[in-house]
Coordinates of N, CA and C in Angstrom, one line a residue:
M1 N 93.8 -0.5 -17.1 CA 93.5 -1.7 -15.3 C 94.7 -3.1 -15.7
K2 N 94.7 -3.3 -14.4 CA 95.5 -4.3 -14.4 C 94.3 -5.7 -14.3
R3 N 94.9 -6.2 -15.5 CA 93.6 -7.9 -16.0 C 95.0 -8.6 -15.2
T4 N 94.0 -9.5 -14.5 CA 94.4 -10.4 -14.3 C 94.2 -12.4 -15.0
T5 N 94.7 -13.1 -14.1 CA 93.3 -14.8 -15.5 C 93.6 -14.7 -13.7
M6 N 92.2 -15.2 -14.3 CA 91.0 -15.7 -13.0 C 90.8 -17.2 -13.7
A7 N 90.2 -18.2 -12.1 CA 89.6 -19.6 -12.1 C 88.1 -19.4 -12.6
R8 N 87.2 -20.0 -13.4 CA 86.1 -19.9 -13.7 C 85.2 -21.6 -13.0
P9 N 84.6 -20.1 -12.1 CA 83.9 -21.3 -11.0 C 83.1 -22.2 -11.8
S10 N 82.2 -23.5 -11.2 CA 82.2 -24.4 -12.3 C 81.0 -24.8 -11.0
T11 N 80.0 -24.6 -11.1 CA 79.0 -24.2 -10.2 C 77.5 -24.2 -11.5
S12 N 77.6 -24.3 -12.6 CA 76.9 -24.3 -13.5 C 77.5 -24.7 -15.3
A13 N 76.9 -25.3 -16.1 CA 76.8 -25.3 -17.7 C 77.9 -24.0 -18.6
V14 N 77.0 -23.4 -17.8 CA 76.9 -21.2 -18.0 C 77.3 -20.6 -16.9
P15 N 78.3 -20.5 -16.3 CA 78.9 -20.1 -14.6 C 78.1 -19.0 -14.8
A16 N 78.3 -18.5 -13.4 CA 77.4 -17.3 -12.7 C 79.2 -16.8 -12.3
M17 N 79.3 -15.5 -12.3 CA 80.1 -14.8 -11.7 C 80.5 -13.6 -11.9
K18 N 81.2 -13.0 -11.0 CA 81.7 -11.5 -11.2 C 82.3 -11.0 -12.1
G19 N 81.7 -10.4 -12.9 CA 82.9 -10.7 -14.4 C 82.4 -11.6 -15.3
R20 N 81.9 -12.4 -15.5 CA 81.4 -14.0 -16.7 C 80.4 -12.9 -16.1
P21 N 79.7 -12.8 -17.5 CA 77.9 -12.3 -18.3 C 77.1 -13.5 -18.1
R22 N 75.5 -12.9 -17.6 CA 74.4 -14.4 -17.0 C 73.2 -13.4 -18.2
S23 N 73.1 -14.0 -19.2 CA 72.0 -13.5 -20.1 C 70.7 -13.2 -19.8
E24 N 69.9 -13.1 -20.7 CA 68.9 -13.7 -20.9 C 68.6 -14.7 -21.9
A25 N 68.5 -15.5 -22.3 CA 68.2 -15.9 -23.3 C 66.6 -15.6 -24.6
A26 N 66.8 -15.3 -25.6 CA 65.1 -15.6 -26.6 C 64.6 -16.5 -26.6
P27 N 63.4 -16.8 -26.4 CA 62.4 -17.8 -27.5 C 62.8 -18.4 -28.1
A28 N 63.4 -19.9 -28.5 CA 63.7 -20.5 -29.4 C 62.3 -20.7 -30.3
E29 N 62.3 -21.1 -31.2 CA 61.0 -21.1 -32.0 C 61.0 -22.7 -31.8
P30 N 60.1 -22.9 -31.7 CA 59.0 -24.1 -31.7 C 59.2 -25.3 -32.4
V31 N 59.9 -26.5 -31.9 CA 60.2 -27.6 -32.5 C 59.5 -29.2 -33.0
S32 N 58.9 -29.3 -33.8 CA 58.2 -30.8 -33.9 C 60.0 -31.7 -33.7
N33 N 60.7 -31.6 -33.9 CA 61.3 -33.0 -33.1 C 62.5 -32.9 -33.9
P34 N 63.6 -32.0 -33.4 CA 65.3 -31.9 -33.5 C 65.5 -32.8 -34.3
D35 N 65.2 -34.2 -33.9 CA 66.1 -35.2 -34.6 C 66.0 -35.1 -36.1
N36 N 64.8 -34.9 -36.5 CA 64.8 -35.7 -37.4 C 65.5 -33.9 -38.5
I37 N 65.2 -32.8 -38.4 CA 65.7 -31.7 -37.9 C 67.7 -32.1 -38.5
S38 N 68.0 -32.4 -37.8 CA 69.0 -33.3 -37.9 C 69.8 -33.9 -38.3
D39 N 69.0 -35.3 -38.2 CA 69.1 -35.9 -39.6 C 69.5 -35.5 -40.7
A40 N 68.6 -34.7 -41.5 CA 68.3 -33.9 -42.4 C 69.5 -33.3 -42.4
I41 N 70.0 -32.3 -41.9 CA 71.1 -31.7 -42.7 C 73.2 -32.2 -42.4
R42 N 72.3 -33.3 -41.7 CA 73.4 -34.5 -42.0 C 73.1 -34.3 -43.0
G43 N 72.1 -35.7 -43.6 CA 72.4 -35.7 -45.5 C 72.8 -35.3 -46.0
A44 N 72.4 -33.1 -45.8 CA 72.0 -33.0 -47.1 C 73.2 -32.7 -47.7
V45 N 74.7 -32.2 -46.4 CA 75.7 -32.0 -46.3 C 76.6 -33.0 -46.5
A46 N 75.8 -34.4 -46.2 CA 76.8 -36.0 -47.0 C 77.4 -35.2 -49.0
A47 N 75.1 -35.6 -48.6 CA 74.8 -35.1 -50.6 C 75.6 -34.7 -50.9
A48 N 75.5 -33.1 -50.7 CA 75.9 -31.3 -50.8 C 77.8 -31.9 -51.0
M49 N 78.6 -32.3 -49.8 CA 80.1 -32.9 -50.3 C 80.6 -34.0 -50.9
Q50 N 80.0 -35.1 -52.0 CA 80.0 -35.8 -52.0 C 79.9 -35.2 -54.1
K51 N 78.8 -34.7 -54.0 CA 79.2 -34.4 -55.2 C 79.5 -33.0 -56.1
A52 N 79.9 -31.5 -55.1 CA 80.9 -30.4 -54.9 C 82.3 -30.5 -54.5
L53 N 82.6 -31.5 -53.5 CA 83.9 -31.9 -53.7 C 84.1 -34.1 -53.0
P54 N 84.1 -33.8 -54.6 CA 85.1 -35.5 -54.2 C 85.4 -36.0 -53.6
Q55 N 87.0 -35.5 -54.1 CA 87.7 -35.6 -53.5 C 88.3 -35.5 -51.9
H56 N 87.3 -35.0 -51.7 CA 86.9 -34.2 -50.2 C 86.6 -34.7 -49.1
Y57 N 86.0 -35.8 -49.6 CA 84.9 -36.3 -49.1 C 84.7 -37.3 -48.4
T58 N 84.6 -37.4 -46.6 CA 84.5 -38.0 -46.2 C 83.1 -38.6 -45.2
P59 N 82.7 -39.9 -45.1 CA 81.3 -39.4 -43.7 C 82.6 -39.2 -42.0
E60 N 83.9 -38.9 -42.1 CA 83.2 -38.8 -40.6 C 83.7 -37.0 -41.1
F61 N 84.9 -36.6 -42.3 CA 84.8 -35.0 -42.7 C 83.3 -35.1 -42.3
A62 N 82.1 -35.4 -43.3 CA 81.0 -34.5 -43.6 C 80.7 -34.5 -42.0
A63 N 79.8 -35.2 -41.0 CA 79.5 -35.9 -40.1 C 80.1 -34.0 -39.3
N64 N 81.4 -34.1 -39.1 CA 82.0 -32.3 -38.2 C 81.8 -32.4 -38.9
F65 N 81.0 -31.4 -40.1 CA 80.8 -30.4 -40.6 C 79.3 -30.3 -40.9
A66 N 78.4 -31.4 -41.2 CA 77.0 -30.9 -40.7 C 76.9 -30.8 -38.7
N67 N 77.6 -31.3 -37.7 CA 77.6 -31.1 -36.4 C 77.8 -30.5 -35.5
T68 N 78.4 -29.3 -36.5 CA 79.0 -27.9 -36.4 C 77.7 -26.4 -37.0
M69 N 77.7 -27.2 -38.3 CA 76.4 -26.3 -38.3 C 75.2 -26.5 -37.4
I70 N 74.5 -27.4 -36.8 CA 73.8 -28.0 -36.4 C 73.5 -27.5 -34.2
A71 N 74.6 -27.4 -34.8 CA 75.5 -27.3 -33.4 C 75.1 -25.3 -32.8
E72 N 75.3 -24.7 -34.0 CA 75.7 -23.0 -34.5 C 74.2 -22.8 -34.3
L73 N 73.1 -23.4 -35.2 CA 71.7 -23.4 -35.5 C 71.2 -23.6 -34.2
S74 N 71.7 -24.5 -32.8 CA 71.6 -25.0 -31.7 C 70.9 -23.6 -31.0
Q75 N 72.8 -23.1 -30.8 CA 73.2 -21.7 -30.3 C 72.5 -20.7 -31.0
A76 N 72.0 -20.5 -32.0 CA 71.5 -19.8 -32.9 C 69.7 -19.1 -32.4
N77 N 69.3 -20.6 -31.9 CA 67.6 -20.4 -31.3 C 67.9 -20.2 -29.9
T78 N 69.5 -19.8 -28.8 CA 68.8 -20.0 -28.0 C 69.9 -18.7 -27.2
R79 N 70.0 -17.8 -27.9 CA 70.9 -16.3 -28.1 C 70.6 -15.6 -27.1
P80 N 71.1 -14.4 -26.1 CA 70.9 -13.8 -24.9 C 70.6 -12.8 -26.0
L81 N 69.7 -11.8 -25.4 CA 68.8 -10.4 -26.3 C 70.8 -9.5 -26.5
T82 N 70.6 -9.2 -27.0 CA 71.6 -7.6 -26.9 C 71.2 -6.5 -26.3
A83 N 71.6 -5.1 -26.5 CA 71.4 -4.3 -25.5 C 70.3 -3.5 -26.9
A84 N 70.8 -3.9 -27.9 CA 70.2 -3.1 -28.7 C 68.3 -3.6 -28.7
E85 N 68.3 -5.2 -28.9 CA 67.1 -5.5 -28.6 C 66.6 -4.8 -27.9
R86 N 67.0 -5.2 -26.7 CA 66.1 -4.7 -25.4 C 65.7 -3.3 -25.8
G87 N 66.1 -2.4 -26.5 CA 65.6 -1.2 -26.8 C 66.7 0.4 -26.0
T88 N 66.4 0.8 -27.0 CA 66.7 2.0 -25.8 C 67.0 3.0 -25.1
E89 N 66.0 2.7 -24.3 CA 65.8 2.6 -22.2 C 67.1 2.0 -22.0
W90 N 67.1 0.6 -21.8 CA 67.5 -0.3 -21.4 C 70.3 0.5 -21.8
M91 N 70.0 0.2 -23.4 CA 71.0 0.7 -23.1 C 71.7 2.5 -22.8
L92 N 70.2 3.6 -22.4 CA 70.4 4.2 -21.9 C 70.8 4.4 -20.3
R93 N 70.5 3.8 -19.7 CA 70.1 3.1 -18.4 C 70.8 2.5 -18.4
W94 N 72.0 1.8 -19.0 CA 73.4 0.9 -18.1 C 75.0 1.7 -19.0
G95 N 73.9 2.1 -20.3 CA 75.5 2.6 -21.7 C 75.7 1.3 -22.1
C96 N 74.9 0.9 -22.1 CA 75.5 -0.3 -23.3 C 76.1 0.0 -24.7
P97 N 76.7 -0.5 -24.8 CA 76.5 0.4 -26.5 C 75.6 -1.5 -26.9
G98 N 75.3 -1.5 -28.3 CA 74.0 -1.9 -28.9 C 74.6 -3.9 -28.5
F99 N 75.8 -4.4 -28.8 CA 76.3 -5.4 -28.9 C 76.6 -6.3 -27.7
C100 N 76.1 -5.4 -26.8 CA 76.1 -5.7 -25.3 C 75.0 -7.4 -25.0
V101 N 74.8 -7.9 -24.1 CA 74.1 -9.0 -23.5 C 74.2 -9.3 -22.2
V102 N 75.1 -8.6 -21.5 CA 74.7 -8.6 -19.9 C 73.7 -8.4 -19.9
E103 N 73.2 -9.1 -18.3 CA 71.4 -9.0 -18.1 C 72.1 -7.6 -16.4
H104 N 72.4 -6.6 -17.3 CA 72.6 -6.2 -16.4 C 71.5 -6.1 -15.1
G105 N 71.6 -5.5 -13.4 CA 70.9 -5.4 -12.7 C 70.6 -6.9 -11.8
H106 N 71.4 -8.2 -13.0 CA 71.6 -9.1 -11.8 C 72.9 -9.3 -11.2
P107 N 72.0 -10.1 -10.0 CA 73.6 -9.3 -8.9 C 75.0 -10.0 -9.5
Q108 N 75.0 -10.9 -9.5 CA 76.1 -11.4 -10.4 C 75.9 -10.9 -11.9
A109 N 76.1 -10.4 -13.0 CA 76.5 -9.2 -14.2 C 78.0 -8.9 -14.1
L110 N 78.5 -8.8 -15.3 CA 78.9 -8.2 -14.6 C 79.4 -7.1 -15.2
D111 N 79.9 -6.6 -14.5 CA 80.2 -4.4 -14.5 C 80.8 -3.8 -15.7
S112 N 81.1 -4.5 -16.3 CA 81.5 -4.3 -18.3 C 80.5 -4.5 -19.1
H113 N 80.6 -4.7 -20.6 CA 80.1 -4.7 -21.8 C 80.4 -5.7 -22.0
S114 N 79.7 -6.4 -22.1 CA 80.3 -8.6 -23.3 C 79.8 -9.6 -24.4
T115 N 79.8 -9.2 -25.5 CA 78.9 -10.1 -25.9 C 79.1 -11.6 -26.2
A116 N 78.3 -11.7 -27.1 CA 78.1 -13.5 -25.8 C 79.0 -14.5 -26.3
P117 N 79.5 -15.3 -25.4 CA 81.1 -16.2 -25.6 C 80.3 -17.2 -26.7
V118 N 81.4 -17.4 -28.2 CA 82.0 -18.3 -29.2 C 81.7 -19.4 -28.3
E119 N 81.8 -20.5 -28.4 CA 82.3 -21.9 -27.8 C 82.3 -22.3 -28.8
T120 N 83.4 -23.8 -28.2 CA 83.3 -25.3 -29.3 C 82.1 -26.2 -28.3
S121 N 81.3 -27.4 -29.5 CA 80.8 -27.8 -29.5 C 80.8 -28.8 -28.3
L122 N 82.5 -29.3 -28.3 CA 83.7 -30.3 -27.5 C 83.5 -29.1 -25.7
R123 N 83.0 -30.8 -24.9 CA 82.6 -29.6 -23.8 C 83.6 -31.0 -22.9
T124 N 84.4 -30.1 -21.5 CA 84.9 -30.3 -20.8 C 85.1 -31.9 -20.0
A125 N 83.1 -32.1 -19.7 CA 83.4 -33.8 -19.6 C 83.6 -34.3 -20.7
D126 N 83.4 -34.1 -22.0 CA 84.2 -34.8 -23.0 C 86.3 -35.6 -23.1
L127 N 87.0 -35.3 -21.9 CA 87.8 -35.0 -22.3 C 88.7 -35.4 -21.1
E128 N 87.9 -35.8 -20.4 CA 88.7 -36.6 -18.9 C 89.4 -36.9 -18.9
C129 N 90.1 -36.5 -18.6 CA 90.9 -35.2 -18.8 C 91.4 -35.5 -16.1
S130 N 92.7 -36.1 -16.4 CA 92.7 -36.4 -14.9 C 92.9 -34.8 -13.8
G131 N 92.4 -34.9 -13.4 CA 92.6 -33.4 -12.6 C 92.1 -32.3 -14.1
Y132 N 91.6 -32.0 -14.3 CA 91.4 -31.0 -15.9 C 90.1 -30.7 -14.9
S133 N 88.5 -31.2 -14.7 CA 87.7 -30.6 -14.0 C 87.3 -31.8 -12.7
D134 N 86.4 -30.8 -12.2 CA 86.0 -32.3 -11.1 C 85.5 -33.0 -11.0
G135 N 84.5 -32.8 -12.2 CA 82.8 -34.0 -12.5 C 82.2 -33.8 -12.2
T136 N 81.7 -32.2 -11.9 CA 80.3 -31.6 -11.7 C 80.4 -30.5 -13.0
D137 N 80.7 -29.8 -13.7 CA 80.7 -29.1 -14.2 C 80.3 -29.9 -15.9
N138 N 80.0 -29.4 -16.2 CA 80.0 -30.1 -18.3 C 80.3 -28.5 -19.3
L139 N 81.5 -27.7 -18.8 CA 81.1 -26.6 -19.8 C 82.2 -26.5 -20.8
P140 N 82.3 -24.9 -21.4 CA 82.2 -25.5 -22.9 C 84.2 -25.8 -22.4
W141 N 84.6 -26.4 -23.8 CA 86.3 -26.9 -23.8 C 86.7 -25.4 -23.8
L142 N 86.3 -24.4 -25.3 CA 87.0 -22.8 -25.6 C 85.5 -22.4 -25.4
T143 N 86.3 -21.3 -25.3 CA 85.2 -20.3 -25.1 C 85.9 -19.0 -25.7
A144 N 85.1 -17.9 -26.3 CA 85.8 -16.0 -26.8 C 84.6 -15.5 -26.8
Q145 N 84.7 -14.5 -26.5 CA 84.4 -13.2 -26.8 C 84.8 -11.9 -25.9
T146 N 84.0 -10.3 -26.7 CA 84.8 -9.4 -26.5 C 83.8 -8.3 -25.1
V147 N 85.3 -8.0 -24.3 CA 84.2 -7.7 -23.5 C 85.1 -5.6 -23.2
V148 N 83.6 -4.7 -23.2 CA 84.2 -3.7 -23.2 C 84.6 -3.5 -22.0
T149 N 85.0 -2.8 -20.8 CA 84.6 -1.3 -19.9 C 84.9 0.3 -19.7
N150 N 84.5 0.1 -19.8 CA 84.1 1.5 -20.1 C 83.8 2.2 -19.0
D151 N 83.6 1.9 -17.2 CA 82.9 2.9 -15.9 C 84.5 4.0 -16.4
Q152 N 83.0 4.7 -15.9 CA 84.5 6.4 -15.1 C 84.9 7.2 -16.7
P153 N 84.2 6.5 -17.7 CA 85.2 6.6 -18.8 C 86.5 7.8 -18.4
Q154 N 86.0 8.8 -17.8 CA 86.7 10.1 -18.0 C 87.9 10.1 -17.1
A155 N 88.3 9.1 -15.9 CA 89.1 9.1 -15.2 C 89.8 7.5 -15.6
F156 N 88.7 6.4 -16.2 CA 89.5 5.3 -15.8 C 90.1 5.0 -17.8
G157 N 89.4 6.0 -18.7 CA 89.7 5.8 -19.7 C 88.2 4.2 -20.6
R158 N 88.8 3.9 -21.6 CA 87.9 3.1 -21.8 C 88.8 1.6 -23.0
E159 N 88.5 0.7 -21.7 CA 89.3 -0.8 -22.6 C 88.3 -2.1 -23.1
T160 N 89.5 -2.0 -25.1 CA 87.9 -3.6 -24.8 C 89.2 -5.0 -24.5
S161 N 89.1 -5.9 -24.0 CA 89.5 -7.0 -24.0 C 89.3 -8.2 -24.4
V162 N 89.8 -9.7 -24.8 CA 88.7 -10.5 -25.5 C 89.4 -11.3 -24.7
W163 N 88.3 -11.9 -23.8 CA 88.3 -13.4 -22.5 C 88.1 -15.1 -23.6
L164 N 89.2 -15.3 -23.1 CA 89.9 -16.4 -23.4 C 89.1 -18.1 -22.7
G165 N 88.4 -18.6 -22.3 CA 88.0 -19.7 -22.0 C 88.9 -20.9 -21.8
Y166 N 89.0 -21.5 -20.9 CA 89.7 -23.0 -21.3 C 88.5 -23.4 -19.6
G167 N 87.8 -24.2 -20.0 CA 87.9 -25.4 -19.1 C 87.3 -24.1 -17.8
L168 N 87.9 -24.7 -16.8 CA 87.6 -23.5 -16.1 C 87.9 -22.1 -15.9
H169 N 89.1 -21.8 -16.8 CA 89.9 -20.9 -16.5 C 89.3 -19.8 -17.6
L170 N 90.1 -19.1 -17.4 CA 89.8 -17.3 -18.1 C 90.7 -16.9 -17.7
A171 N 91.0 -16.3 -19.6 CA 92.0 -15.2 -19.5 C 91.7 -13.9 -20.7
E172 N 91.7 -13.0 -20.1 CA 91.6 -11.3 -20.0 C 93.1 -11.1 -20.2
I173 N 92.4 -10.7 -22.1 CA 94.3 -10.1 -22.6 C 93.0 -9.6 -24.7
S174 N 95.0 -8.6 -24.4 CA 94.4 -7.7 -25.6 C 93.7 -8.1 -26.8
P175 N 93.2 -7.5 -27.5 CA 93.0 -7.7 -29.2 C 94.3 -8.5 -29.6
A176 N 95.5 -7.6 -29.4 CA 96.0 -7.7 -29.9 C 97.2 -9.5 -29.7
K177 N 96.9 -9.7 -27.9 CA 97.4 -10.7 -27.7 C 96.6 -12.0 -28.5
A178 N 95.5 -11.8 -28.9 CA 94.7 -12.5 -28.8 C 94.8 -13.2 -30.3
R179 N 95.0 -12.1 -31.4 CA 95.5 -11.1 -32.7 C 96.6 -12.8 -32.5
K180 N 97.0 -12.4 -31.4 CA 98.6 -13.5 -31.9 C 97.9 -15.4 -31.3
A181 N 96.8 -15.3 -30.2 CA 96.8 -16.8 -30.1 C 95.7 -17.6 -31.0
L182 N 95.5 -16.8 -31.7 CA 94.7 -17.2 -33.1 C 95.7 -17.8 -33.9
N183 N 96.8 -17.4 -34.4 CA 98.0 -17.4 -35.0 C 98.2 -18.2 -34.0
D184 N 98.6 -18.8 -33.3 CA 98.7 -19.4 -32.9 C 98.5 -21.5 -32.8
L185 N 97.1 -20.6 -32.8 CA 96.0 -22.1 -32.7 C 96.0 -21.8 -34.4
R186 N 96.1 -22.0 -35.1 CA 96.5 -22.1 -37.0 C 97.6 -22.6 -37.0
T187 N 98.7 -22.0 -36.5 CA 99.5 -24.0 -36.3 C 100.4 -24.4 -36.0
F188 N 99.4 -24.8 -35.1 CA 99.0 -25.8 -33.7 C 98.0 -27.0 -34.5
T189 N 96.3 -26.4 -35.0 CA 95.7 -26.6 -35.4 C 97.3 -27.5 -37.2
V190 N 97.4 -27.5 -37.6 CA 98.6 -28.1 -38.3 C 99.1 -28.6 -38.4
Q191 N 100.2 -29.0 -37.5 CA 100.3 -29.7 -36.7 C 99.5 -30.5 -35.7
L192 N 98.3 -30.7 -35.3 CA 97.5 -31.5 -34.7 C 97.2 -32.3 -35.3
A193 N 96.6 -32.1 -36.5 CA 96.4 -33.2 -38.2 C 97.2 -33.6 -37.8
D194 N 99.0 -33.4 -38.5 CA 100.0 -34.3 -38.6 C 99.7 -35.7 -37.7
V195 N 99.9 -34.8 -36.2 CA 100.1 -36.3 -35.6 C 98.9 -37.1 -35.2
I196 N 98.0 -36.5 -35.3 CA 96.2 -37.1 -35.6 C 96.6 -38.5 -36.5
E197 N 97.1 -37.7 -37.7 CA 97.2 -38.2 -38.7 C 98.3 -39.9 -38.6
F198 N 98.8 -39.2 -38.3 CA 100.3 -40.4 -37.0 C 100.1 -41.5 -35.9
A199 N 99.6 -41.2 -35.7 CA 98.6 -41.1 -35.1 C 96.8 -42.3 -34.9
E200 N 96.5 -43.1 -36.7 CA 95.5 -42.6 -36.5 C 96.3 -44.5 -37.5
R201 N 97.5 -43.7 -37.9 CA 98.7 -44.8 -38.4 C 98.7 -46.1 -38.1
V202 N 99.4 -45.7 -37.0 CA 100.2 -45.6 -34.8 C 98.6 -47.3 -34.2
A203 N 98.1 -46.5 -33.9 CA 96.7 -46.6 -34.0 C 96.0 -48.0 -34.7
A204 N 96.3 -48.4 -36.2 CA 95.7 -50.0 -36.3 C 96.0 -51.3 -36.2
D205 N 97.8 -50.6 -35.6 CA 98.3 -51.9 -34.8 C 97.5 -52.8 -33.6
D206 N 96.7 -51.5 -33.0 CA 96.5 -51.8 -32.1 C 95.7 -53.9 -31.8
F207 N 95.7 -52.9 -30.3 CA 94.8 -54.9 -30.2 C 94.3 -54.9 -28.7
D208 N 93.4 -55.1 -28.3 CA 93.1 -55.8 -26.9 C 93.6 -57.4 -26.3
G209 N 93.9 -56.5 -24.7 CA 94.9 -57.6 -24.5 C 93.2 -58.8 -24.0
D210 N 94.1 -59.8 -23.3 CA 93.2 -61.1 -22.6 C 92.7 -61.2 -21.0
P211 N 92.2 -60.8 -21.2 CA 91.4 -60.4 -20.1 C 91.3 -61.8 -18.7
E212 N 91.3 -63.0 -19.6 CA 92.0 -63.6 -18.6 C 93.9 -64.0 -17.5
I213 N 94.5 -63.7 -18.8 CA 95.9 -63.3 -18.3 C 95.3 -62.5 -17.4
A214 N 95.0 -61.1 -18.1 CA 95.6 -60.5 -17.4 C 95.0 -60.5 -15.7
R215 N 93.9 -60.8 -15.5 CA 93.5 -61.6 -14.7 C 94.6 -62.2 -13.4
L216 N 95.8 -63.6 -14.2 CA 96.3 -63.6 -13.6 C 97.6 -63.2 -13.3
D217 N 98.2 -62.1 -13.8 CA 98.6 -61.0 -13.4 C 99.0 -60.7 -13.2
E218 N 97.4 -59.6 -12.5 CA 97.3 -59.6 -11.0 C 96.9 -59.8 -9.9
E219 N 97.0 -61.2 -10.0 CA 96.8 -61.8 -8.6 C 98.2 -62.4 -9.2
A220 N 99.1 -62.5 -9.2 CA 101.3 -62.8 -9.2 C 101.6 -61.3 -8.4
R221 N 101.3 -60.6 -9.5 CA 101.7 -59.0 -8.8 C 101.3 -59.8 -6.5
A222 N 99.9 -59.2 -6.6 CA 99.7 -59.4 -5.8 C 100.0 -60.4 -4.6
R223 N 100.2 -61.3 -5.2 CA 101.4 -61.6 -4.4 C 103.0 -61.4 -3.6
R224 N 102.9 -61.6 -5.2 CA 104.5 -60.7 -4.6 C 104.5 -59.2 -3.4
A225 N 103.4 -58.6 -4.0 CA 103.6 -58.1 -2.8 C 103.2 -58.3 -1.4
G226 N 102.6 -58.8 -1.4 CA 102.5 -59.8 0.1 C 103.9 -60.0 0.2
R227 N 104.7 -60.2 -0.3 CA 105.7 -61.8 0.9 C 107.3 -60.5 0.7
A228 N 106.7 -59.1 -0.2 CA 107.8 -57.7 0.5 C 107.7 -57.5 1.4

């Protein structure tokens, strides 16, 4: 089957689109004060790192690790129902494998079967990159999910793909290409770490300008432009 890269719509934080699953969330356990739980996790992670990995511990590293744990726990509490959880009748009706979280029967539901997407906690709105987002959405920066297409398999066969989301954009690629993308990402993250460490050293010399001088400079520019 022919596969294409498509633009992801920006109507909601979890976009509704043909070929993009909209899944039913399982009820979350009530939490009296999520902030207290998050603070407890951060404190426990910091203490554990200082004890077990003192040579690697920094407050920033511990905070990032804890925030990742908190994000994963939050997603677990709102995860969609799988076909296996919906039951045998649902699986037989829609031909779903047990992992499928697609809400079949919904007008905008995916025709294929999909896992729930994994995603970064970083959102498109956090990047503030000109031209990257129209400012009306708050999609994950990166997402990934497994999708199986098996409609009329006798005629068209069965195909498994990996969907990689990048802000508003979505690409369907083979598992082999996804593996190559993963290897490239691993190499890139090492290089990115070097770039960031160098930028942090360079940023030590950064300073704020003088607002009064900036104002006078803007006025001088305006006068010169007026004479041109």
